[in-house]
Amino acid sequence: MGAPSNTLWQWDIDRAAQPTRRPALDGDAAVDVCIVGGGFTGLWTAYYLLRRNPNLDVLVVEAESVGFGASGRNGGWCSALLPQSVDAIAASHGRDAALAMRRAMLDTVLEIGAVVEREQIDCDYVRGGTVVVARNQAQLARAHEEVAHDAAWDGVDGLELLDAEQTRERIGVTRALGATYTPHCARIQPAKLVQGLARAVEHHGGRIVEGTRATSVQPRVVTTDRGRVSARHVVRATEAWTPTLPGHARDVAPVYSLIIATEPLPQAFWDDAGLAHGETFSEHRHVIVYGQRTADDRLVFGGRGAPYHFRSAVRPEFDLEPRVFDALHRALVDLFPGVADAQVTHRWGGPLGIARDWHASVHYDRSTGLGSAGGYVGDGVSTTNLAGRTLADLITGTRTGLTTLPWVGHRSRRWEPEPLRWLGVNAGLRLAELADAEEARTGRPARLGRVLASLTGH
């Protein structure tokens, strides 16, 4: 697959220390637990397994290097977001289960902060919350609806409605009519978190091999290009790369998200732009965008819009879409005109995994010893931690409140075969763009937005 594209996060690590590579698997092995995938899901699972039972022999197998996928490339939101809505969970499992799932995610943001402190991981963790701005009347109506919806769910997400003046106190964007704010998000440097977590896994006795590609994941056996691993428990933690494994071609659809980062910006810019308390930010539009002010005063800004590629293809060249990078830069300048002349120093991207019903899930079959987690739809920094803790409980036979959460054992139906999958996913992306254009033009909620919501279950 080659090295990831020009990520700010990896550059930030490499400039401080010469990058090193862990050795590959050296022939056949036998362990207690083999985890396929060295991203957040795999590493959190290994970490909590070793915390529960330090005597376990845990091996993490990574095809490239730790954090090569979305774990090391994302926008740096450690949030309580889930891809599935609370209403969708309640429809299948009831109100109490839906609230338990939401509260577990809120606790997860704090849990990651606790691990960062305990393991002394320097990853720029600042819990500043998220502000989502409304910049036309349709977006403002959506903001009001979201706050009312949260109130109907006992205010579980702590969502506040900000007026225009309150919004300006947090973020200085153009044409802000208002915003929503939740405290349940932390800004992080994701590559530092994933690297620090990998070191913590090794410190607690786990082993990680890199440059070792799994070609088959079966109950109690992982076959790789470097040898065969026998294990009592096998965890597949491959997210967007899942379709590359035999038998999993239609489990998730890999969809790309792209990001740009500016040079460090002067204090005069931040005096107007705000984000002084580590807030992450977004906009109440249909095409998902996300941003943060980094620890060294850059703007990092990303979003969807890159196409889904036929037959769930994942290739390095898909990380770089000049059309999408240009659109992101225009959107960023529209939000913050003062950034127009700033240099964009880094451009990168990567795939995320979308289940057919936009529902993340955790699985473990005690009879086969096979477990998995994924389908995070880009909300994986925190969701992976909850998944890792849950898998550790399931594997060790520890019955907790996590093992009864409604995403445990959830089965998403498979994606349609091609070309229907290609047509459907890309049509959804186009619908989001058209809905935003309609709302910018009319100021009224787009009819296409309702169609899009019906497709995604939101």
PDB file of N, CA and C in Angstrom, residues 85-118:
ATOM      1  N   SER A  85     -28.135   6.842  14.979  1.00  0.00           N
ATOM      2  CA  SER A  85     -28.850   7.809  15.805  1.00  0.00           C
ATOM      3  C   SER A  85     -29.456   7.115  17.018  1.00  0.00           C
ATOM      4  N   VAL A  86     -29.725   7.913  18.053  1.00  0.00           N
ATOM      5  CA  VAL A  86     -30.354   7.375  19.251  1.00  0.00           C
ATOM      6  C   VAL A  86     -31.743   6.832  18.937  1.00  0.00           C
ATOM      7  N   ASP A  87     -32.426   7.458  17.965  1.00  0.00           N
ATOM      8  CA  ASP A  87     -33.757   6.983  17.583  1.00  0.00           C
ATOM      9  C   ASP A  87     -33.681   5.605  16.930  1.00  0.00           C
ATOM     10  N   ALA A  88     -32.655   5.394  16.094  1.00  0.00           N
ATOM     11  CA  ALA A  88     -32.499   4.103  15.432  1.00  0.00           C
ATOM     12  C   ALA A  88     -32.221   3.002  16.459  1.00  0.00           C
ATOM     13  N   ILE A  89     -31.415   3.328  17.472  1.00  0.00           N
ATOM     14  CA  ILE A  89     -31.134   2.345  18.517  1.00  0.00           C
ATOM     15  C   ILE A  89     -32.402   2.033  19.306  1.00  0.00           C
ATOM     16  N   ALA A  90     -33.144   3.081  19.648  1.00  0.00           N
ATOM     17  CA  ALA A  90     -34.360   2.886  20.429  1.00  0.00           C
ATOM     18  C   ALA A  90     -35.401   2.078  19.666  1.00  0.00           C
ATOM     19  N   ALA A  91     -35.475   2.275  18.361  1.00  0.00           N
ATOM     20  CA  ALA A  91     -36.459   1.541  17.555  1.00  0.00           C
ATOM     21  C   ALA A  91     -36.228   0.038  17.632  1.00  0.00           C
ATOM     22  N   SER A  92     -34.976  -0.372  17.785  1.00  0.00           N
ATOM     23  CA  SER A  92     -34.652  -1.802  17.834  1.00  0.00           C
ATOM     24  C   SER A  92     -34.528  -2.338  19.253  1.00  0.00           C
ATOM     25  N   HIS A  93     -34.093  -1.485  20.193  1.00  0.00           N
ATOM     26  CA  HIS A  93     -33.738  -1.993  21.523  1.00  0.00           C
ATOM     27  C   HIS A  93     -34.440  -1.278  22.668  1.00  0.00           C
ATOM     28  N   GLY A  94     -35.159  -0.204  22.393  1.00  0.00           N
ATOM     29  CA  GLY A  94     -35.851   0.513  23.452  1.00  0.00           C
ATOM     30  C   GLY A  94     -35.094   1.724  23.945  1.00  0.00           C
ATOM     31  N   ARG A  95     -35.839   2.594  24.632  1.00  0.00           N
ATOM     32  CA  ARG A  95     -35.294   3.868  25.080  1.00  0.00           C
ATOM     33  C   ARG A  95     -34.154   3.692  26.076  1.00  0.00           C
ATOM     34  N   ASP A  96     -34.305   2.794  27.039  1.00  0.00           N
ATOM     35  CA  ASP A  96     -33.277   2.630  28.062  1.00  0.00           C
ATOM     36  C   ASP A  96     -31.950   2.177  27.452  1.00  0.00           C
ATOM     37  N   ALA A  97     -32.021   1.254  26.491  1.00  0.00           N
ATOM     38  CA  ALA A  97     -30.801   0.783  25.841  1.00  0.00           C
ATOM     39  C   ALA A  97     -30.143   1.895  25.039  1.00  0.00           C
ATOM     40  N   ALA A  98     -30.964   2.706  24.384  1.00  0.00           N
ATOM     41  CA  ALA A  98     -30.413   3.815  23.605  1.00  0.00           C
ATOM     42  C   ALA A  98     -29.707   4.818  24.511  1.00  0.00           C
ATOM     43  N   LEU A  99     -30.319   5.124  25.653  1.00  0.00           N
ATOM     44  CA  LEU A  99     -29.677   6.045  26.597  1.00  0.00           C
ATOM     45  C   LEU A  99     -28.400   5.446  27.178  1.00  0.00           C
ATOM     46  N   ALA A 100     -28.407   4.147  27.444  1.00  0.00           N
ATOM     47  CA  ALA A 100     -27.196   3.498  27.956  1.00  0.00           C
ATOM     48  C   ALA A 100     -26.061   3.597  26.946  1.00  0.00           C
ATOM     49  N   MET A 101     -26.378   3.451  25.670  1.00  0.00           N
ATOM     50  CA  MET A 101     -25.361   3.550  24.625  1.00  0.00           C
ATOM     51  C   MET A 101     -24.793   4.966  24.559  1.00  0.00           C
ATOM     52  N   ARG A 102     -25.675   5.957  24.633  1.00  0.00           N
ATOM     53  CA  ARG A 102     -25.204   7.339  24.582  1.00  0.00           C
ATOM     54  C   ARG A 102     -24.335   7.658  25.795  1.00  0.00           C
ATOM     55  N   ARG A 103     -24.756   7.223  26.977  1.00  0.00           N
ATOM     56  CA  ARG A 103     -23.985   7.523  28.183  1.00  0.00           C
ATOM     57  C   ARG A 103     -22.637   6.817  28.169  1.00  0.00           C
ATOM     58  N   ALA A 104     -22.599   5.633  27.602  1.00  0.00           N
ATOM     59  CA  ALA A 104     -21.318   4.926  27.478  1.00  0.00           C
ATOM     60  C   ALA A 104     -20.355   5.698  26.600  1.00  0.00           C
ATOM     61  N   MET A 105     -20.865   6.321  25.540  1.00  0.00           N
ATOM     62  CA  MET A 105     -20.000   7.113  24.668  1.00  0.00           C
ATOM     63  C   MET A 105     -19.518   8.387  25.363  1.00  0.00           C
ATOM     64  N   LEU A 106     -20.381   9.013  26.151  1.00  0.00           N
ATOM     65  CA  LEU A 106     -19.951  10.205  26.894  1.00  0.00           C
ATOM     66  C   LEU A 106     -18.840   9.841  27.874  1.00  0.00           C
ATOM     67  N   ASP A 107     -18.999   8.719  28.562  1.00  0.00           N
ATOM     68  CA  ASP A 107     -17.965   8.260  29.489  1.00  0.00           C
ATOM     69  C   ASP A 107     -16.659   7.938  28.763  1.00  0.00           C
ATOM     70  N   THR A 108     -16.777   7.498  27.507  1.00  0.00           N
ATOM     71  CA  THR A 108     -15.589   7.094  26.761  1.00  0.00           C
ATOM     72  C   THR A 108     -14.645   8.265  26.501  1.00  0.00           C
ATOM     73  N   VAL A 109     -15.190   9.447  26.243  1.00  0.00           N
ATOM     74  CA  VAL A 109     -14.331  10.624  26.047  1.00  0.00           C
ATOM     75  C   VAL A 109     -13.470  10.855  27.288  1.00  0.00           C
ATOM     76  N   LEU A 110     -14.066  10.705  28.464  1.00  0.00           N
ATOM     77  CA  LEU A 110     -13.328  10.873  29.717  1.00  0.00           C
ATOM     78  C   LEU A 110     -12.361   9.720  29.944  1.00  0.00           C
ATOM     79  N   GLU A 111     -12.768   8.500  29.570  1.00  0.00           N
ATOM     80  CA  GLU A 111     -11.899   7.341  29.743  1.00  0.00           C
ATOM     81  C   GLU A 111     -10.611   7.496  28.944  1.00  0.00           C
ATOM     82  N   ILE A 112     -10.728   7.985  27.713  1.00  0.00           N
ATOM     83  CA  ILE A 112      -9.514   8.183  26.904  1.00  0.00           C
ATOM     84  C   ILE A 112      -8.608   9.213  27.561  1.00  0.00           C
ATOM     85  N   GLY A 113      -9.197  10.270  28.092  1.00  0.00           N
ATOM     86  CA  GLY A 113      -8.397  11.254  28.815  1.00  0.00           C
ATOM     87  C   GLY A 113      -7.683  10.640  30.007  1.00  0.00           C
ATOM     88  N   ALA A 114      -8.354   9.715  30.692  1.00  0.00           N
ATOM     89  CA  ALA A 114      -7.740   9.060  31.845  1.00  0.00           C
ATOM     90  C   ALA A 114      -6.575   8.173  31.418  1.00  0.00           C
ATOM     91  N   VAL A 115      -6.733   7.461  30.291  1.00  0.00           N
ATOM     92  CA  VAL A 115      -5.636   6.617  29.797  1.00  0.00           C
ATOM     93  C   VAL A 115      -4.451   7.485  29.367  1.00  0.00           C
ATOM     94  N   VAL A 116      -4.745   8.581  28.695  1.00  0.00           N
ATOM     95  CA  VAL A 116      -3.688   9.501  28.258  1.00  0.00           C
ATOM     96  C   VAL A 116      -2.858   9.968  29.456  1.00  0.00           C
ATOM     97  N   GLU A 117      -3.551  10.275  30.553  1.00  0.00           N
ATOM     98  CA  GLU A 117      -2.841  10.723  31.760  1.00  0.00           C
ATOM     99  C   GLU A 117      -2.095   9.565  32.414  1.00  0.00           C
ATOM    100  N   ARG A 118      -2.745   8.414  32.530  1.00  0.00           N
ATOM    101  CA  ARG A 118      -2.135   7.273  33.216  1.00  0.00           C
ATOM    102  C   ARG A 118      -0.897   6.774  32.483  1.00  0.00           C
TER     103      ARG A 118
END
